[in-house]
Amino acid sequence: MKERVQAFVNNRWLVFVAAMWIQSCAGIGYVFGSISPVIKSSLNYNQRELSKLGVAKDLGDSVGFLAGSLSEILPLWGALLVGALQNLIGYGWVWLVVTGRAPVLPLWAMCILIFVGTNGETYFNTAALVSCVQNFPKSRGPVVGILKGFAGLSGAILTQIYTMINFPDQAALIFMVAVGPAMVVIALMFIIRPVGGHRQVRPSDGLSFTFVYSVCLLLAAYLMGVMLLEDLVDVSHTVVIIFTVILFFLLLVPVVIPIKLSFCDEPRDVVEEALLPKPEQQAAGKSDQDEVIFSEVEDEKPKDVDLLPASERHKRIAQLQAKLFQAAAEGAVRVKRRRGPHRGEDFTMMEALIKADLWLIFFSLLLGSGSGLTVIDNLGQMSQSLGYDNTHIFVSMISIWNFLGRVGGGYLSEIIVRDYAYPRPISLAVAQIVMAVGHVFFAMGWPGAMYIGTLLIGLGYGAHWAIVPAAASELFGLKKFGALYNFLTLANPAGSLVFSGVIASGIYDREAEKQAHQRHIPTQISGSILSGMFAADEPLKCEGSICFFLTSMIMSGFCIIAAVLSLILVYRTKTVYANIYGKSRT
């Protein structure tokens, strides 16, 4: 029994399940749409000032260089502890200010607090992804998609818990965001670590992943049903408690996998485990000469070879490679040394930065995910402008669709590359077209458009964060993947800064001023003589679909441009994906 308990503690599936639990409360930024109205009203902010807080939140969510550096120096539990403290201090102080328990701070200081609090989740993400990718070296796609999916689902989970506790005021949600994730992370931080997962490969791993995917879909469907029921029907508090208890049960269900593997299955033979090579040993396959010959083949092969069927293409390439080997051995041909890696090999950060492919991914991500983040940040104001009183339902819904977009985007893009050897960015282009349609629904403001727009934007935005990391690792290798990933995540706050902080807020305030003048209500005009006279008036408020019509149409155009960039990337990388995945189909 002692050995089985030890096997359970060191089981890689236990680490994976604990990482899912941490991620399920780590997407703090997705709750900003629910807490922004109470911050706006309590501190008398206008939409432009609130958007600056949103940009600070996006920066905190995306700037993970410090978290990445500390995770290399500190043990992973240390990095998780730093993140928990940042989350507690940042949002805890915001709660004290909003509730009047601490003096009101200037806008720049509030931006710093929001940044610090949200930046804590970068530590949660880094520790969860690093430990699980090391423990599941051959299943990076499913692992990353599921973990990022649970981060997207956290908004709906935190909102449901908030509904159960039934706080008397909305400011209490900020308190829960400050305290809840910190408690969960501190409770689980010693479980999150590499445990030699490459030595724990089981034939049942595929079945285990299928079980986790099933739980994910069931969890999303359950949360969606509960949120809709609570929105449409006046549900008693007792029923809400029952709903939340069932939610906790669904979150706990995946732990049966490590329990079964440790206590029910027969332990594996130690000799069998020792025969499994380490990932780095498996990666060290080709010699330098082999790599140079392959590079020469890429340069010398006829262009029409890439148009042939997979079996014929590999046959022709193998023939050309054999001739080059023989010629090089006989001295008849001098094989030239390449100056840098080819796509699909390991790049350094500087080598990747001079490649057009990286910038195509970056700007496609900036336009696509940046427009989605603009919706997430302004969802509270968008729903209020269309006459919806309960903004929480849309925050929860976009969180659920975001979750399904991440899980589904990773799964479907994996089918595209493995079954058809076609470039993964094609799925990114599809996601961006879907988002373009979603923005049009928001712009028109038709009956039910908020529900459909939330669905399309959530799915498309979530798919970005399952597809882009996988595509970056395929094109630029895994050696500097952490640095590349952190660089690409900067596209999120960059897009939000322009789209939300300048375009959306500027248009909203302009329309609100027009409506205020039409109603003969004095408004605060920044920098004007009237600005000090009406400081005590209510913040500007816009009503109707006109508030976000122009913004949504601009966002839709940006998504179409992003899809064009993704298609250009598809065209440029067809050969790379044919070489990486073509052999698995023959």
Coordinates of C-alpha atoms in Angstrom, one line a residue:
M1 CA 0.0 0.0 0.0
K2 CA 2.9 2.4 0.8
E3 CA 4.3 1.8 -2.7
R4 CA 0.9 2.5 -4.3
V5 CA 0.4 5.7 -2.3
Q6 CA 3.9 6.8 -3.4
A7 CA 3.0 5.9 -7.0
F8 CA -0.2 8.0 -6.7
V9 CA 1.7 11.0 -5.4
N10 CA 4.2 10.8 -8.2
N11 CA 1.7 10.0 -11.0
R12 CA 1.8 12.3 -13.9
W13 CA -2.0 12.2 -14.3
L14 CA -2.3 13.6 -10.7
V15 CA -0.1 16.5 -11.7
F16 CA -2.2 17.0 -14.8
V17 CA -5.5 17.0 -12.8
A18 CA -4.1 19.4 -10.2
A19 CA -3.0 21.7 -13.0
M20 CA -6.5 21.6 -14.4
W21 CA -7.9 22.7 -11.0
I22 CA -5.4 25.5 -10.8
Q23 CA -6.2 26.6 -14.4
S24 CA -9.9 26.5 -13.6
C25 CA -9.5 29.5 -11.3
A26 CA -6.5 31.1 -13.1
G27 CA -8.3 33.0 -15.8
I28 CA -8.8 36.0 -13.6
G29 CA -8.9 38.4 -16.5
Y30 CA -12.0 36.9 -17.9
V31 CA -14.0 38.1 -14.9
F32 CA -13.0 41.7 -15.6
G33 CA -16.2 42.2 -17.7
S34 CA -18.2 41.5 -14.5
I35 CA -16.2 43.6 -12.1
S36 CA -15.7 46.6 -14.4
P37 CA -19.2 48.1 -14.0
V38 CA -18.8 48.3 -10.2
I39 CA -15.3 49.8 -10.5
K40 CA -16.7 52.3 -13.0
S41 CA -19.6 53.4 -10.8
S42 CA -17.7 53.4 -7.5
L43 CA -14.8 55.4 -8.7
N44 CA -16.8 57.6 -11.2
Y45 CA -14.7 56.5 -14.2
N46 CA -15.7 57.2 -17.8
Q47 CA -15.4 54.5 -20.5
R48 CA -11.9 55.7 -21.6
E49 CA -10.6 55.5 -18.1
L50 CA -12.1 52.1 -17.6
S51 CA -10.5 50.9 -20.9
K52 CA -7.1 51.9 -19.5
L53 CA -7.7 49.5 -16.6
G54 CA -8.7 46.9 -19.2
V55 CA -5.4 47.4 -21.0
A56 CA -3.5 47.1 -17.7
K57 CA -5.3 43.9 -17.1
D58 CA -4.4 42.6 -20.6
L59 CA -0.7 43.6 -20.0
G60 CA -0.7 41.7 -16.7
D61 CA -2.3 38.7 -18.4
S62 CA 0.2 38.6 -21.3
V63 CA 3.6 39.8 -20.0
G64 CA 5.0 36.5 -18.7
F65 CA 8.8 37.1 -19.0
L66 CA 9.2 37.5 -15.3
A67 CA 7.2 34.4 -14.6
G68 CA 9.2 32.4 -17.2
S69 CA 12.5 33.6 -15.7
L70 CA 11.6 32.9 -12.1
S71 CA 10.3 29.4 -13.0
E72 CA 13.8 28.6 -14.2
I73 CA 15.4 29.8 -11.0
L74 CA 12.8 28.8 -8.4
P75 CA 11.1 25.5 -7.9
L76 CA 7.6 25.5 -9.5
W77 CA 5.9 25.7 -6.1
G78 CA 7.9 28.9 -5.5
A79 CA 6.7 30.4 -8.7
L80 CA 3.1 29.5 -7.9
L81 CA 3.5 31.1 -4.4
V82 CA 4.7 34.4 -6.0
G83 CA 1.8 34.4 -8.4
A84 CA -0.7 33.7 -5.5
L85 CA 0.7 36.6 -3.5
Q86 CA 0.6 39.0 -6.5
N87 CA -3.1 38.0 -7.1
L88 CA -4.0 38.5 -3.5
I89 CA -2.3 41.9 -3.1
G90 CA -3.3 43.3 -6.5
Y91 CA -7.1 42.5 -6.4
G92 CA -7.3 42.7 -2.6
W93 CA -6.2 46.3 -2.7
V94 CA -8.6 47.1 -5.5
W95 CA -11.4 45.6 -3.4
L96 CA -10.4 47.8 -0.4
V97 CA -10.5 50.9 -2.6
V98 CA -13.8 50.1 -4.3
T99 CA -15.5 49.4 -0.9
G100 CA -14.1 52.6 0.7
R101 CA -11.9 50.7 3.2
A102 CA -8.8 52.3 1.7
P103 CA -8.3 55.8 0.2
V104 CA -9.1 56.3 -3.4
L105 CA -5.9 56.0 -5.6
P106 CA -5.2 57.9 -8.9
L107 CA -5.9 56.0 -12.1
W108 CA -2.3 55.1 -12.8
A109 CA -2.0 53.5 -9.3
M110 CA -5.2 51.5 -10.0
C111 CA -3.7 50.3 -13.3
I112 CA -0.6 49.1 -11.5
L113 CA -2.8 47.1 -9.0
I114 CA -4.8 45.6 -11.8
F115 CA -1.6 44.7 -13.6
V116 CA 0.0 43.1 -10.5
G117 CA -3.1 41.1 -9.6
T118 CA -3.7 39.8 -13.1
N119 CA 0.0 39.1 -13.7
G120 CA -0.3 36.4 -11.0
E121 CA -2.0 34.1 -13.5
T122 CA 1.1 34.1 -15.7
Y123 CA 2.8 32.2 -12.9
F124 CA -0.1 29.7 -12.7
N125 CA 0.0 29.2 -16.5
T126 CA 3.8 28.8 -16.7
A127 CA 4.0 26.3 -13.8
A128 CA 1.1 24.2 -15.1
L129 CA 2.2 24.1 -18.8
V130 CA 5.9 23.5 -18.0
S131 CA 5.2 20.6 -15.6
C132 CA 2.6 19.0 -17.8
V133 CA 4.5 19.3 -21.1
Q134 CA 7.5 17.7 -19.5
N135 CA 5.3 14.9 -18.0
F136 CA 3.5 14.4 -21.4
P137 CA 6.2 14.9 -24.0
K138 CA 4.3 13.0 -26.7
S139 CA 0.9 14.6 -26.0
R140 CA 1.7 18.3 -26.0
G141 CA -1.3 19.3 -28.1
P142 CA -4.1 17.7 -26.0
V143 CA -2.4 18.8 -22.8
V144 CA -2.0 22.4 -23.8
G145 CA -5.5 22.6 -25.3
I146 CA -7.1 21.2 -22.1
L147 CA -5.1 23.4 -19.7
K148 CA -5.7 26.6 -21.7
G149 CA -9.3 25.6 -22.0
F150 CA -9.8 25.4 -18.2
A151 CA -8.3 28.8 -17.9
G152 CA -10.9 30.1 -20.3
L153 CA -13.7 28.3 -18.3
S154 CA -12.6 29.9 -15.0
G155 CA -14.8 33.0 -15.5
A156 CA -18.0 30.9 -15.6
I157 CA -16.8 28.8 -12.6
L158 CA -16.0 31.9 -10.4
T159 CA -19.2 33.5 -11.4
Q160 CA -21.2 30.4 -10.4
I161 CA -19.5 30.3 -7.0
Y162 CA -20.2 34.0 -6.5
T163 CA -23.9 33.4 -7.3
M164 CA -24.0 30.5 -4.7
I165 CA -22.4 32.6 -1.9
N166 CA -25.0 35.3 -2.7
F167 CA -23.0 38.4 -1.6
P168 CA -25.0 41.5 -1.0
D169 CA -23.0 43.7 -3.3
Q170 CA -21.1 43.3 -6.6
A171 CA -17.9 44.5 -5.1
A172 CA -17.7 41.2 -3.2
L173 CA -16.8 39.5 -6.6
I174 CA -13.5 41.4 -6.5
F175 CA -12.9 40.0 -3.0
M176 CA -13.5 36.5 -4.3
V177 CA -11.2 37.0 -7.3
A178 CA -8.5 38.1 -4.8
V179 CA -8.8 35.3 -2.3
G180 CA -10.2 32.3 -4.1
P181 CA -7.4 31.5 -6.7
A182 CA -4.7 32.2 -4.1
M183 CA -6.2 29.6 -1.7
V184 CA -6.5 27.0 -4.4
V185 CA -3.0 27.5 -5.7
I186 CA -1.4 27.4 -2.3
A187 CA -3.2 24.2 -1.5
L188 CA -2.0 22.5 -4.7
M189 CA 1.4 24.1 -5.3
F190 CA 3.5 21.2 -4.1
I191 CA 1.8 18.7 -6.5
I192 CA 2.7 20.7 -9.6
R193 CA 6.1 19.4 -10.7
P194 CA 7.9 17.2 -13.2
V195 CA 7.6 13.6 -12.2
G196 CA 9.4 11.8 -15.0
G197 CA 6.3 11.4 -17.0
H198 CA 8.2 9.9 -20.0
R199 CA 8.6 6.8 -17.9
Q200 CA 4.9 6.5 -17.2
V201 CA 3.6 5.8 -20.7
R202 CA 0.6 3.5 -20.7
P203 CA -1.5 1.9 -23.5
S204 CA -4.5 3.3 -21.7
D205 CA -3.3 7.0 -22.2
G206 CA -5.5 7.5 -25.3
L207 CA -8.6 6.3 -23.3
S208 CA -7.7 8.6 -20.4
F209 CA -7.5 11.6 -22.7
T210 CA -10.8 10.6 -24.2
F211 CA -12.3 10.5 -20.7
V212 CA -10.9 14.0 -19.9
Y213 CA -12.3 15.4 -23.2
S214 CA -15.7 13.9 -22.3
V215 CA -15.6 15.5 -18.8
C216 CA -14.6 18.9 -20.5
L217 CA -17.6 18.7 -22.9
L218 CA -20.0 17.7 -20.1
L219 CA -18.7 20.5 -17.8
A220 CA -19.2 23.1 -20.5
A221 CA -22.7 21.9 -21.4
Y222 CA -23.7 21.7 -17.7
L223 CA -22.4 25.3 -17.0
M224 CA -24.2 26.6 -20.1
G225 CA -27.5 25.0 -19.0
V226 CA -27.1 26.3 -15.5
M227 CA -26.3 29.8 -16.6
L228 CA -29.2 30.0 -19.0
L229 CA -31.6 28.5 -16.4
E230 CA -30.5 31.0 -13.8
D231 CA -30.9 33.9 -16.3
L232 CA -34.4 32.9 -17.6
V233 CA -36.0 31.5 -14.4
D234 CA -36.0 32.9 -10.9
V235 CA -34.1 30.0 -9.2
S236 CA -34.1 29.6 -5.4
H237 CA -30.8 29.9 -3.5
T238 CA -31.1 26.2 -2.5
V239 CA -31.2 25.1 -6.1
V240 CA -28.2 27.4 -6.9
I241 CA -26.3 25.6 -4.1
I242 CA -27.2 22.2 -5.6
F243 CA -26.0 23.3 -9.0
T244 CA -22.7 24.5 -7.6
V245 CA -22.1 21.2 -5.7
I246 CA -22.6 19.3 -9.0
L247 CA -20.1 21.6 -10.6
F248 CA -17.5 20.8 -7.9
F249 CA -18.2 17.1 -8.5
L250 CA -17.6 17.4 -12.2
L251 CA -14.3 19.2 -11.5
L252 CA -13.2 16.4 -9.2
V253 CA -14.1 13.5 -11.5
P254 CA -10.8 13.4 -13.5
V255 CA -8.9 12.4 -10.3
V256 CA -10.3 8.9 -10.9
I257 CA -7.6 8.4 -13.6
P258 CA -4.5 8.6 -11.3
I259 CA -6.5 6.7 -8.6
K260 CA -7.2 3.9 -11.0
L261 CA -3.7 3.8 -12.4
S262 CA -2.1 3.7 -8.9
F263 CA -4.5 1.6 -6.9
C264 CA -6.4 -0.6 -9.4
D265 CA -3.9 -1.4 -12.2
E266 CA -0.9 -3.7 -11.7
P267 CA 2.4 -1.8 -11.3
R268 CA 4.6 -1.8 -14.3
D269 CA 7.9 -3.7 -14.4
V270 CA 10.8 -1.5 -13.6
V271 CA 12.8 -2.9 -16.5
E272 CA 10.1 -2.0 -18.9
E273 CA 10.1 1.6 -17.6
A274 CA 13.9 1.8 -18.0
L275 CA 13.6 0.8 -21.7
L276 CA 11.6 3.9 -22.4
P277 CA 14.2 6.6 -23.6
K278 CA 14.1 10.1 -22.4
P279 CA 12.6 12.7 -24.7
E280 CA 16.0 14.4 -25.2
Q281 CA 17.5 11.1 -26.2
Q282 CA 14.8 10.5 -28.7
A283 CA 15.2 14.0 -30.2
A284 CA 19.0 13.4 -30.7
G285 CA 18.5 11.3 -33.8
K286 CA 20.1 12.9 -36.8
S287 CA 23.8 13.7 -37.2
D288 CA 25.0 17.1 -38.4
Q289 CA 25.8 15.5 -41.8
D290 CA 22.3 14.2 -42.1
E291 CA 20.8 17.6 -41.3
V292 CA 23.1 19.3 -43.9
I293 CA 22.1 16.8 -46.5
F294 CA 18.4 17.3 -45.8
S295 CA 19.0 21.1 -46.0
E296 CA 20.6 20.6 -49.4
V297 CA 17.7 18.4 -50.6
E298 CA 15.3 21.2 -49.7
D299 CA 17.4 23.6 -51.8
E300 CA 17.9 21.3 -54.8
K301 CA 14.6 19.5 -55.2
P302 CA 12.4 20.5 -58.2
K303 CA 9.4 22.7 -57.3
D304 CA 6.9 20.2 -58.8
V305 CA 7.9 17.6 -56.2
D306 CA 5.7 19.3 -53.5
L307 CA 2.7 18.9 -55.8
L308 CA 3.0 15.1 -56.0
P309 CA 1.0 12.7 -53.8
A310 CA 2.7 12.0 -50.4
S311 CA 4.0 8.6 -51.2
E312 CA 5.5 9.6 -54.5
R313 CA 6.9 12.8 -53.0
H314 CA 8.8 11.0 -50.3
K315 CA 10.1 8.5 -52.8
R316 CA 11.5 11.2 -55.0
I317 CA 13.1 13.1 -52.0
A318 CA 14.6 9.8 -50.7
Q319 CA 16.2 9.2 -54.1
L320 CA 17.6 12.7 -54.3
Q321 CA 18.9 12.4 -50.7
A322 CA 20.6 9.1 -51.5
K323 CA 22.4 10.6 -54.6
L324 CA 23.6 13.6 -52.5
F325 CA 25.0 11.2 -49.8
Q326 CA 26.9 9.2 -52.4
A327 CA 28.2 12.3 -54.2
A328 CA 29.3 13.9 -50.9
A329 CA 31.0 10.7 -49.8
E330 CA 32.9 10.5 -53.1
G331 CA 33.9 14.1 -53.0
A332 CA 32.1 14.9 -56.3
V333 CA 29.8 17.4 -54.6
R334 CA 30.7 19.7 -51.8
V335 CA 27.7 20.1 -49.6
K336 CA 27.3 23.8 -48.6
R337 CA 26.9 24.6 -44.9
R338 CA 23.7 26.5 -44.2
R339 CA 23.7 29.8 -42.4
G340 CA 20.7 29.1 -40.2
P341 CA 18.0 26.6 -39.3
H342 CA 15.1 25.8 -41.7
R343 CA 11.5 26.0 -40.7
G344 CA 10.6 23.1 -38.6
E345 CA 14.0 23.0 -36.8
D346 CA 15.1 24.7 -33.5
F347 CA 15.4 28.5 -33.8
T348 CA 16.9 30.9 -31.3
M349 CA 14.8 34.0 -30.5
M350 CA 17.0 36.2 -32.8
E351 CA 16.8 33.8 -35.7
A352 CA 13.1 33.6 -35.4
L353 CA 12.6 37.4 -35.2
I354 CA 14.1 37.8 -38.8
K355 CA 11.6 35.3 -40.3
A356 CA 8.5 36.6 -42.0
D357 CA 6.5 33.6 -40.7
L358 CA 6.8 34.7 -37.1
W359 CA 5.6 38.2 -38.0
L360 CA 2.7 36.8 -40.0
I361 CA 1.7 34.8 -36.9
F362 CA 2.2 37.8 -34.6
F363 CA 0.1 40.3 -36.6
S364 CA -2.6 37.7 -37.4
L365 CA -2.8 37.0 -33.6
L366 CA -2.8 40.8 -32.9
L367 CA -5.8 41.5 -35.2
G368 CA -7.7 38.3 -34.4
S369 CA -7.3 37.9 -30.6
G370 CA -7.0 41.6 -30.1
S371 CA -10.5 42.1 -31.5
G372 CA -11.8 39.2 -29.4
L373 CA -10.3 40.7 -26.2
T374 CA -11.9 44.0 -27.0
V375 CA -15.3 42.3 -26.8
I376 CA -14.3 40.5 -23.5
D377 CA -13.2 43.7 -21.9
N378 CA -16.3 45.7 -22.9
L379 CA -18.9 42.9 -22.6
G380 CA -20.5 44.5 -19.5
Q381 CA -21.0 47.8 -21.3
M382 CA -22.1 46.1 -24.5
S383 CA -24.8 44.1 -22.8
Q384 CA -26.0 47.1 -20.7
S385 CA -26.2 49.3 -23.8
L386 CA -28.5 46.8 -25.4
G387 CA -30.8 46.7 -22.4
Y388 CA -29.6 43.6 -20.5
D389 CA -29.5 44.0 -16.7
N390 CA -27.6 40.8 -15.9
T391 CA -24.2 41.2 -17.5
H392 CA -22.8 38.1 -15.7
I393 CA -24.6 35.7 -18.0
F394 CA -22.7 36.9 -21.0
V395 CA -19.4 36.9 -19.2
S396 CA -20.1 33.3 -18.2
M397 CA -21.2 32.3 -21.7
I398 CA -18.1 33.8 -23.4
S399 CA -16.0 32.0 -20.9
I400 CA -17.6 28.7 -21.8
W401 CA -17.4 29.2 -25.5
N402 CA -13.8 30.3 -25.1
F403 CA -13.1 27.0 -23.3
L404 CA -14.7 25.0 -26.1
G405 CA -12.8 27.0 -28.7
R406 CA -9.5 26.1 -27.0
V407 CA -10.2 22.4 -26.6
G408 CA -12.0 22.1 -29.9
G409 CA -9.4 24.2 -31.8
G410 CA -6.5 22.1 -30.6
Y411 CA -8.4 18.9 -31.4
L412 CA -9.6 19.9 -34.9
S413 CA -6.3 21.4 -35.9
E414 CA -4.5 18.2 -34.8
I415 CA -6.8 16.3 -37.2
I416 CA -5.9 18.6 -40.0
V417 CA -2.1 18.2 -39.6
R418 CA -2.0 14.5 -38.8
D419 CA -4.7 13.2 -41.2
Y420 CA -4.1 15.6 -44.1
A421 CA -0.6 17.0 -43.5
Y422 CA -2.0 20.4 -44.2
P423 CA -0.8 23.6 -42.4
R424 CA -2.3 24.2 -39.0
P425 CA -2.8 27.9 -39.6
I426 CA -5.7 27.1 -42.0
S427 CA -7.8 26.4 -38.8
L428 CA -6.7 29.8 -37.5
A429 CA -8.1 31.5 -40.7
V430 CA -11.4 29.7 -40.2
A431 CA -11.6 30.8 -36.6
Q432 CA -11.0 34.4 -37.7
I433 CA -13.7 34.3 -40.3
V434 CA -16.1 33.0 -37.6
M435 CA -15.1 36.0 -35.4
A436 CA -15.7 38.4 -38.2
V437 CA -19.3 37.2 -38.5
G438 CA -19.7 37.4 -34.7
H439 CA -18.6 41.1 -34.7
V440 CA -21.3 41.8 -37.3
F441 CA -24.0 40.3 -34.9
F442 CA -22.8 42.7 -32.2
A443 CA -22.9 45.6 -34.5
M444 CA -26.4 45.0 -35.6
G445 CA -27.9 44.5 -32.1
W446 CA -30.7 42.2 -33.4
P447 CA -32.8 40.4 -30.8
G448 CA -30.7 37.5 -29.5
A449 CA -27.6 39.0 -31.2
M450 CA -25.7 39.1 -27.9
Y451 CA -26.1 35.3 -27.4
I452 CA -25.0 34.5 -31.0
G453 CA -22.1 37.1 -31.0
T454 CA -20.8 35.8 -27.7
L455 CA -20.9 32.2 -29.1
L456 CA -18.9 33.1 -32.2
I457 CA -16.4 35.4 -30.6
G458 CA -15.8 33.0 -27.7
L459 CA -15.1 30.0 -30.0
G460 CA -12.9 32.0 -32.4
Y461 CA -10.9 33.7 -29.7
G462 CA -10.3 30.5 -27.7
A463 CA -9.2 28.7 -30.8
H464 CA -6.3 31.2 -31.3
W465 CA -4.7 30.1 -28.0
A466 CA -4.8 26.4 -28.9
I467 CA -3.6 26.8 -32.5
V468 CA -0.9 29.5 -32.3
P469 CA 1.4 27.8 -29.7
A470 CA 1.3 24.5 -31.5
A471 CA 2.0 26.2 -34.9
A472 CA 4.9 28.2 -33.4
S473 CA 6.5 25.0 -31.9
E474 CA 6.2 23.2 -35.3
L475 CA 7.7 26.0 -37.3
F476 CA 10.4 27.2 -34.9
G477 CA 11.1 24.2 -32.7
L478 CA 10.8 23.6 -29.0
K479 CA 14.3 24.7 -27.9
K480 CA 13.2 28.3 -27.2
F481 CA 9.5 27.8 -27.2
G482 CA 9.0 29.6 -23.9
A483 CA 10.5 32.8 -25.2
L484 CA 8.7 32.6 -28.5
Y485 CA 5.4 31.9 -26.8
N486 CA 5.8 34.9 -24.4
F487 CA 6.7 37.1 -27.4
L488 CA 3.6 36.1 -29.3
T489 CA 1.4 36.7 -26.2
L490 CA 2.4 40.4 -26.4
A491 CA 0.0 40.6 -29.4
N492 CA -2.9 40.4 -26.9
P493 CA -2.2 43.6 -25.0
A494 CA -1.0 45.4 -28.1
G495 CA -4.3 44.7 -29.9
S496 CA -6.3 45.6 -26.8
L497 CA -4.4 48.9 -26.3
V498 CA -5.4 50.1 -29.8
F499 CA -8.7 48.4 -30.2
S500 CA -10.2 48.8 -26.7
G501 CA -8.2 51.7 -25.2
V502 CA -8.5 54.0 -28.3
I503 CA -11.1 52.8 -30.8
A504 CA -13.9 51.3 -28.7
S505 CA -13.7 53.7 -25.7
G506 CA -13.4 56.8 -27.9
I507 CA -16.4 55.8 -30.0
Y508 CA -18.5 54.9 -26.9
D509 CA -17.8 58.2 -25.2
R510 CA -18.5 60.1 -28.3
E511 CA -21.9 58.5 -28.7
A512 CA -22.6 58.8 -25.0
E513 CA -21.9 62.6 -25.2
K514 CA -24.3 62.9 -28.2
Q515 CA -27.1 61.2 -26.3
A516 CA -26.4 63.3 -23.2
H517 CA -26.6 66.5 -25.1
Q518 CA -29.8 65.3 -26.8
R519 CA -31.3 64.8 -23.3
H520 CA -30.0 68.2 -22.2
I521 CA -27.8 66.5 -19.5
P522 CA -24.5 68.3 -18.7
T523 CA -21.6 65.9 -19.4
Q524 CA -18.0 65.8 -18.3
I525 CA -15.8 66.9 -21.2
S526 CA -12.2 66.2 -20.6
G527 CA -10.0 69.3 -20.7
S528 CA -12.9 71.7 -21.1
I529 CA -14.2 74.5 -18.8
L530 CA -17.1 72.3 -17.8
S531 CA -14.9 69.4 -16.5
G532 CA -14.6 70.7 -13.0
M533 CA -18.1 72.0 -12.8
F534 CA -19.9 68.7 -13.3
A535 CA -17.4 66.3 -11.5
A536 CA -20.2 64.9 -9.3
D537 CA -22.4 63.9 -12.2
E538 CA -22.9 60.4 -13.3
P539 CA -20.4 58.9 -15.7
L540 CA -21.3 59.0 -19.4
K541 CA -23.7 56.2 -20.4
C542 CA -24.6 55.1 -23.9
E543 CA -27.8 53.2 -24.9
G544 CA -28.6 51.3 -28.0
S545 CA -26.7 49.3 -30.7
I546 CA -25.2 52.5 -32.0
C547 CA -22.8 52.5 -29.0
F548 CA -20.6 49.7 -30.4
F549 CA -21.8 49.6 -34.1
L550 CA -18.8 51.3 -35.6
T551 CA -16.4 49.5 -33.3
S552 CA -17.8 46.1 -34.1
M553 CA -17.7 46.7 -37.9
I554 CA -14.0 47.8 -37.6
M555 CA -13.2 44.7 -35.5
S556 CA -14.9 42.6 -38.2
G557 CA -12.7 44.1 -40.9
F558 CA -9.6 43.4 -38.8
C559 CA -10.6 39.8 -38.4
I560 CA -10.8 39.5 -42.2
I561 CA -7.4 41.0 -42.6
A562 CA -6.1 38.5 -40.0
A563 CA -7.6 35.6 -41.9
V564 CA -5.8 36.8 -45.1
L565 CA -2.5 36.8 -43.2
S566 CA -3.2 33.3 -41.9
L567 CA -3.8 32.1 -45.5
I568 CA -0.5 33.6 -46.6
L569 CA 1.2 31.7 -43.8
V570 CA -0.6 28.5 -45.0
Y571 CA 0.7 29.0 -48.5
R572 CA 4.3 29.6 -47.3
T573 CA 4.3 26.5 -44.9
K574 CA 2.7 23.8 -47.1
T575 CA 6.1 22.1 -47.7
V576 CA 7.0 22.2 -44.0
Y577 CA 3.9 20.5 -42.9
A578 CA 4.1 18.0 -45.7
N579 CA 7.6 17.0 -44.5
I580 CA 6.7 16.9 -40.8
Y581 CA 3.4 15.0 -41.1
G582 CA 3.5 13.5 -44.6
K583 CA 5.4 10.3 -43.5
S584 CA 2.8 9.5 -40.9
R585 CA 0.2 9.1 -43.6
T586 CA 2.2 6.8 -45.9

